[in-house]
Amino acid sequence: MAREVWAWCMTRNIWLTASHIPGKLNVVADKASRVFDDSTEWKLDANIFPKLTAHFGTPEVDMFASRLNYQMTPFVSWHPDPQAWAIDAFTLDWNNIFFYAFPPFSIIPQVLQKLDTAQTQAILIVPNWPTQPWYPMLTRLLIQQPILLPKHKSNVSLPFKQEKEHPLGKQLKLMACLLSGDPCQVRAFHQKLKQQYSTPGGLEHKNNTKSFSTSGSHLLISGMQIPFIQL
């Protein structure tokens, strides 16, 4: 490409020169990476994150973050960010990357679809919304019991506007899930559940198409009632 551009310029008697412009002066080109809509940069309470990694393991990368709300480095940003390891998580190969993600709620279906085809593990923070269309896929990808986070308005905050409350406020109930697109890991988890939660006498609960309970205290996976772990 560089040679083609150079040849094109030579045939037109155009000379190119390169020069360095300090970042603070390169306002137009760097605008996208320097301007944030920080009203969307919600972050999970930093005191909760180490409790999750102590239970699920330590991930290698924060997959949907920014320099305002990352929990760990390296992190992947949605928009150009000078501190990001990469841009746009959906363009990356997720195979063999154990990652953490607290994605915007609107893209949870896309995250699950990509994870479903990846040979990897992920700690995913999502709302406990059993009626959402993506919820059955979420439960299908589980490889450990999910952790239900305490329902408190301080669970999520804006890093530079701590006083601002999330629009859903105290009604937002989050859970942390360890997921995998590896069928072997999923089958191993289901086998473990059968050993722990089958009814006496070896009979399993009748299979049910639902993946949640009306009380919200447990999930139904392969016909078995699986309680949440309370943080």
Tab-separated table of C-alpha atoms in Angstrom:
chain	number	residue	atom	x	y	z
A	1	MET	CA	0.000	0.000	0.000
A	2	ALA	CA	2.793	2.439	0.892
A	3	ARG	CA	4.545	1.785	-2.427
A	4	GLU	CA	1.312	2.314	-4.355
A	5	VAL	CA	0.730	5.648	-2.627
A	6	TRP	CA	4.335	6.671	-3.262
A	7	ALA	CA	4.115	5.731	-6.964
A	8	TRP	CA	0.811	7.607	-7.310
A	9	CYS	CA	2.407	10.729	-5.832
A	10	MET	CA	5.539	10.448	-7.997
A	11	THR	CA	3.522	10.378	-11.215
A	12	ARG	CA	1.830	13.604	-10.127
A	13	ASN	CA	4.946	15.377	-8.833
A	14	ILE	CA	3.626	15.280	-5.283
A	15	TRP	CA	6.118	15.064	-2.411
A	16	LEU	CA	5.223	13.582	0.951
A	17	THR	CA	6.915	14.381	4.244
A	18	ALA	CA	6.272	12.990	7.716
A	19	SER	CA	6.449	14.984	10.925
A	20	HIS	CA	5.533	14.371	14.546
A	21	ILE	CA	2.707	16.329	16.146
A	22	PRO	CA	2.471	16.146	19.955
A	23	GLY	CA	-0.731	14.469	21.065
A	24	LYS	CA	-1.958	17.542	22.939
A	25	LEU	CA	-1.781	19.519	19.678
A	26	ASN	CA	-3.238	16.803	17.447
A	27	VAL	CA	-6.746	17.712	18.557
A	28	VAL	CA	-8.767	16.691	15.504
A	29	ALA	CA	-7.157	13.289	14.863
A	30	ASP	CA	-7.148	12.313	18.542
A	31	LYS	CA	-10.598	13.640	19.381
A	32	ALA	CA	-12.315	10.239	19.326
A	33	SER	CA	-9.819	8.773	21.781
A	34	ARG	CA	-9.854	11.763	24.124
A	35	VAL	CA	-13.539	12.582	24.437
A	36	PHE	CA	-15.727	10.296	26.525
A	37	ASP	CA	-19.430	10.192	27.114
A	38	ASP	CA	-18.735	9.276	30.713
A	39	SER	CA	-22.454	9.020	31.446
A	40	THR	CA	-22.306	5.493	29.973
A	41	GLU	CA	-19.085	4.321	31.656
A	42	TRP	CA	-20.701	2.302	34.453
A	43	LYS	CA	-18.277	0.284	36.561
A	44	LEU	CA	-18.786	-2.639	38.918
A	45	ASP	CA	-17.805	-1.902	42.513
A	46	ALA	CA	-14.034	-2.452	42.691
A	47	ASN	CA	-14.473	-4.267	46.019
A	48	ILE	CA	-16.632	-6.929	44.358
A	49	PHE	CA	-14.253	-7.749	41.507
A	50	PRO	CA	-11.518	-9.472	43.628
A	51	LYS	CA	-14.172	-11.580	45.358
A	52	LEU	CA	-15.318	-12.853	41.974
A	53	THR	CA	-11.801	-13.631	40.770
A	54	ALA	CA	-11.059	-15.440	44.039
A	55	HIS	CA	-13.999	-17.732	43.266
A	56	PHE	CA	-13.824	-18.081	39.474
A	57	GLY	CA	-10.122	-17.470	38.828
A	58	THR	CA	-8.150	-14.500	37.527
A	59	PRO	CA	-8.960	-13.469	33.942
A	60	GLU	CA	-6.369	-12.264	31.458
A	61	VAL	CA	-8.162	-9.246	30.008
A	62	ASP	CA	-11.104	-6.907	30.642
A	63	MET	CA	-12.959	-7.286	27.358
A	64	PHE	CA	-15.506	-4.415	27.338
A	65	ALA	CA	-14.022	-1.434	29.149
A	66	SER	CA	-12.363	1.948	28.870
A	67	ARG	CA	-9.679	3.816	30.761
A	68	LEU	CA	-12.468	5.144	32.990
A	69	ASN	CA	-13.994	1.868	34.149
A	70	TYR	CA	-11.540	-0.990	33.589
A	71	GLN	CA	-11.094	-3.502	36.409
A	72	MET	CA	-7.728	-4.789	35.218
A	73	THR	CA	-5.157	-4.390	32.489
A	74	PRO	CA	-4.954	-5.115	29.689
A	75	PHE	CA	-8.403	-4.005	28.606
A	76	VAL	CA	-10.249	-3.768	25.303
A	77	SER	CA	-12.110	-0.569	24.492
A	78	TRP	CA	-15.096	-0.038	22.223
A	79	HIS	CA	-13.734	3.281	20.924
A	80	PRO	CA	-10.130	4.357	20.222
A	81	ASP	CA	-8.345	4.657	23.547
A	82	PRO	CA	-4.597	5.277	23.921
A	83	GLN	CA	-4.435	3.002	26.970
A	84	ALA	CA	-6.376	0.096	25.453
A	85	TRP	CA	-4.727	-3.192	24.481
A	86	ALA	CA	-7.115	-3.492	21.519
A	87	ILE	CA	-10.212	-1.864	20.050
A	88	ASP	CA	-13.620	-3.518	19.504
A	89	ALA	CA	-13.786	-6.884	21.255
A	90	PHE	CA	-16.025	-8.347	18.551
A	91	THR	CA	-13.184	-8.165	16.018
A	92	LEU	CA	-10.849	-10.243	18.214
A	93	ASP	CA	-10.351	-13.993	18.357
A	94	TRP	CA	-11.679	-15.022	21.790
A	95	ASN	CA	-10.308	-18.553	21.668
A	96	ASN	CA	-8.045	-19.432	24.607
A	97	ILE	CA	-8.519	-16.030	26.288
A	98	PHE	CA	-9.966	-16.122	29.797
A	99	PHE	CA	-11.639	-12.738	30.083
A	100	TYR	CA	-13.837	-10.591	32.294
A	101	ALA	CA	-16.702	-8.590	30.816
A	102	PHE	CA	-19.335	-6.178	32.090
A	103	PRO	CA	-20.809	-5.269	28.703
A	104	PRO	CA	-23.580	-2.768	27.989
A	105	PHE	CA	-26.882	-4.564	28.485
A	106	SER	CA	-27.919	-3.896	24.881
A	107	ILE	CA	-25.132	-6.093	23.458
A	108	ILE	CA	-25.466	-9.082	25.810
A	109	PRO	CA	-27.032	-11.229	23.020
A	110	GLN	CA	-24.072	-10.559	20.702
A	111	VAL	CA	-21.596	-11.331	23.488
A	112	LEU	CA	-23.267	-14.675	24.204
A	113	GLN	CA	-23.454	-15.578	20.513
A	114	LYS	CA	-19.728	-14.989	20.028
A	115	LEU	CA	-18.854	-16.749	23.270
A	116	ASP	CA	-20.940	-19.748	22.212
A	117	THR	CA	-18.475	-20.483	19.408
A	118	ALA	CA	-15.259	-19.774	21.346
A	119	GLN	CA	-13.031	-22.301	23.102
A	120	THR	CA	-12.592	-20.103	26.137
A	121	GLN	CA	-13.947	-19.058	29.528
A	122	ALA	CA	-15.403	-15.736	30.600
A	123	ILE	CA	-16.637	-14.090	33.776
A	124	LEU	CA	-19.704	-12.200	32.615
A	125	ILE	CA	-21.612	-9.629	34.683
A	126	VAL	CA	-25.249	-9.413	33.595
A	127	PRO	CA	-28.609	-8.467	35.100
A	128	ASN	CA	-30.662	-11.321	36.482
A	129	TRP	CA	-33.443	-10.829	33.939
A	130	PRO	CA	-34.980	-14.295	33.406
A	131	THR	CA	-37.565	-13.103	30.887
A	132	GLN	CA	-34.969	-11.818	28.418
A	133	PRO	CA	-34.595	-13.834	25.179
A	134	TRP	CA	-30.850	-14.285	25.831
A	135	TYR	CA	-31.332	-15.852	29.284
A	136	PRO	CA	-31.663	-19.504	28.140
A	137	MET	CA	-28.405	-19.235	26.174
A	138	LEU	CA	-26.719	-17.769	29.237
A	139	THR	CA	-27.747	-20.710	31.412
A	140	ARG	CA	-26.716	-23.159	28.686
A	141	LEU	CA	-23.146	-21.787	28.699
A	142	LEU	CA	-22.708	-21.913	32.489
A	143	ILE	CA	-19.838	-24.022	33.826
A	144	GLN	CA	-20.197	-23.019	37.487
A	145	GLN	CA	-23.042	-21.903	39.700
A	146	PRO	CA	-23.702	-18.186	39.187
A	147	ILE	CA	-23.078	-15.674	41.954
A	148	LEU	CA	-25.918	-13.317	42.819
A	149	LEU	CA	-24.587	-9.902	43.809
A	150	PRO	CA	-26.173	-7.964	46.686
A	151	LYS	CA	-28.896	-5.624	45.481
A	152	HIS	CA	-27.423	-2.250	46.324
A	153	LYS	CA	-27.220	1.006	44.406
A	154	SER	CA	-23.452	1.208	44.983
A	155	ASN	CA	-22.805	-2.000	43.015
A	156	VAL	CA	-22.322	0.096	39.886
A	157	SER	CA	-21.199	3.688	39.614
A	158	LEU	CA	-19.681	6.231	37.273
A	159	PRO	CA	-15.966	6.570	38.156
A	160	PHE	CA	-16.007	10.372	38.037
A	161	LYS	CA	-19.596	10.906	39.165
A	162	GLN	CA	-19.852	8.663	42.197
A	163	GLU	CA	-22.951	10.455	43.400
A	164	LYS	CA	-24.925	9.584	40.256
A	165	GLU	CA	-27.185	6.561	40.603
A	166	HIS	CA	-27.758	4.023	37.846
A	167	PRO	CA	-31.119	4.604	36.083
A	168	LEU	CA	-32.368	1.246	37.398
A	169	GLY	CA	-31.210	2.106	40.912
A	170	LYS	CA	-31.873	-0.472	43.597
A	171	GLN	CA	-33.982	-2.498	41.163
A	172	LEU	CA	-30.851	-3.627	39.321
A	173	LYS	CA	-29.952	-7.146	40.442
A	174	LEU	CA	-26.685	-8.327	38.907
A	175	MET	CA	-25.144	-11.763	38.758
A	176	ALA	CA	-21.685	-13.031	37.881
A	177	CYS	CA	-21.491	-16.067	35.623
A	178	LEU	CA	-18.587	-18.245	34.557
A	179	LEU	CA	-19.347	-19.243	30.972
A	180	SER	CA	-17.692	-21.276	28.254
A	181	GLY	CA	-18.314	-22.118	24.626
A	182	ASP	CA	-16.478	-25.427	25.097
A	183	PRO	CA	-19.103	-28.233	25.036
A	184	CYS	CA	-16.828	-30.500	27.085
A	185	GLN	CA	-16.715	-28.026	29.962
A	186	VAL	CA	-20.476	-27.530	29.806
A	187	ARG	CA	-21.123	-31.295	29.860
A	188	ALA	CA	-18.743	-31.731	32.795
A	189	PHE	CA	-20.644	-29.063	34.730
A	190	HIS	CA	-23.999	-30.696	33.977
A	191	GLN	CA	-22.659	-34.063	35.092
A	192	LYS	CA	-21.517	-32.491	38.347
A	193	LEU	CA	-24.975	-30.979	38.813
A	194	LYS	CA	-26.616	-34.371	38.326
A	195	GLN	CA	-24.464	-35.799	41.094
A	196	GLN	CA	-25.241	-32.927	43.474
A	197	TYR	CA	-28.860	-32.055	42.723
A	198	SER	CA	-30.576	-35.182	41.434
A	199	THR	CA	-33.547	-36.305	43.505
A	200	PRO	CA	-33.144	-39.217	45.978
A	201	GLY	CA	-33.099	-42.605	44.278
A	202	GLY	CA	-31.257	-41.262	41.248
A	203	LEU	CA	-34.335	-39.773	39.572
A	204	GLU	CA	-33.858	-36.433	37.896
A	205	HIS	CA	-36.394	-33.642	37.806
A	206	LYS	CA	-38.558	-33.660	34.728
A	207	ASN	CA	-36.954	-31.521	32.047
A	208	ASN	CA	-38.377	-28.043	31.836
A	209	THR	CA	-38.039	-25.500	29.056
A	210	LYS	CA	-37.822	-22.700	31.610
A	211	SER	CA	-34.391	-21.697	32.905
A	212	PHE	CA	-35.453	-19.760	35.987
A	213	SER	CA	-37.654	-19.925	39.040
A	214	THR	CA	-40.437	-17.545	39.906
A	215	SER	CA	-38.707	-16.700	43.182
A	216	GLY	CA	-35.427	-15.832	41.465
A	217	SER	CA	-33.495	-17.879	44.034
A	218	HIS	CA	-32.361	-20.599	41.656
A	219	LEU	CA	-32.013	-21.656	38.029
A	220	LEU	CA	-33.423	-24.696	36.285
A	221	ILE	CA	-30.655	-26.397	34.317
A	222	SER	CA	-31.278	-29.759	32.653
A	223	GLY	CA	-34.408	-30.025	34.768
A	224	MET	CA	-32.522	-29.474	38.036
A	225	GLN	CA	-33.020	-26.595	40.449
A	226	ILE	CA	-29.633	-24.948	40.942
A	227	PRO	CA	-29.386	-22.325	43.702
A	228	PHE	CA	-27.471	-19.108	43.215
A	229	ILE	CA	-24.374	-18.517	45.293
A	230	GLN	CA	-24.977	-15.404	47.387
A	231	LEU	CA	-22.036	-13.010	47.537
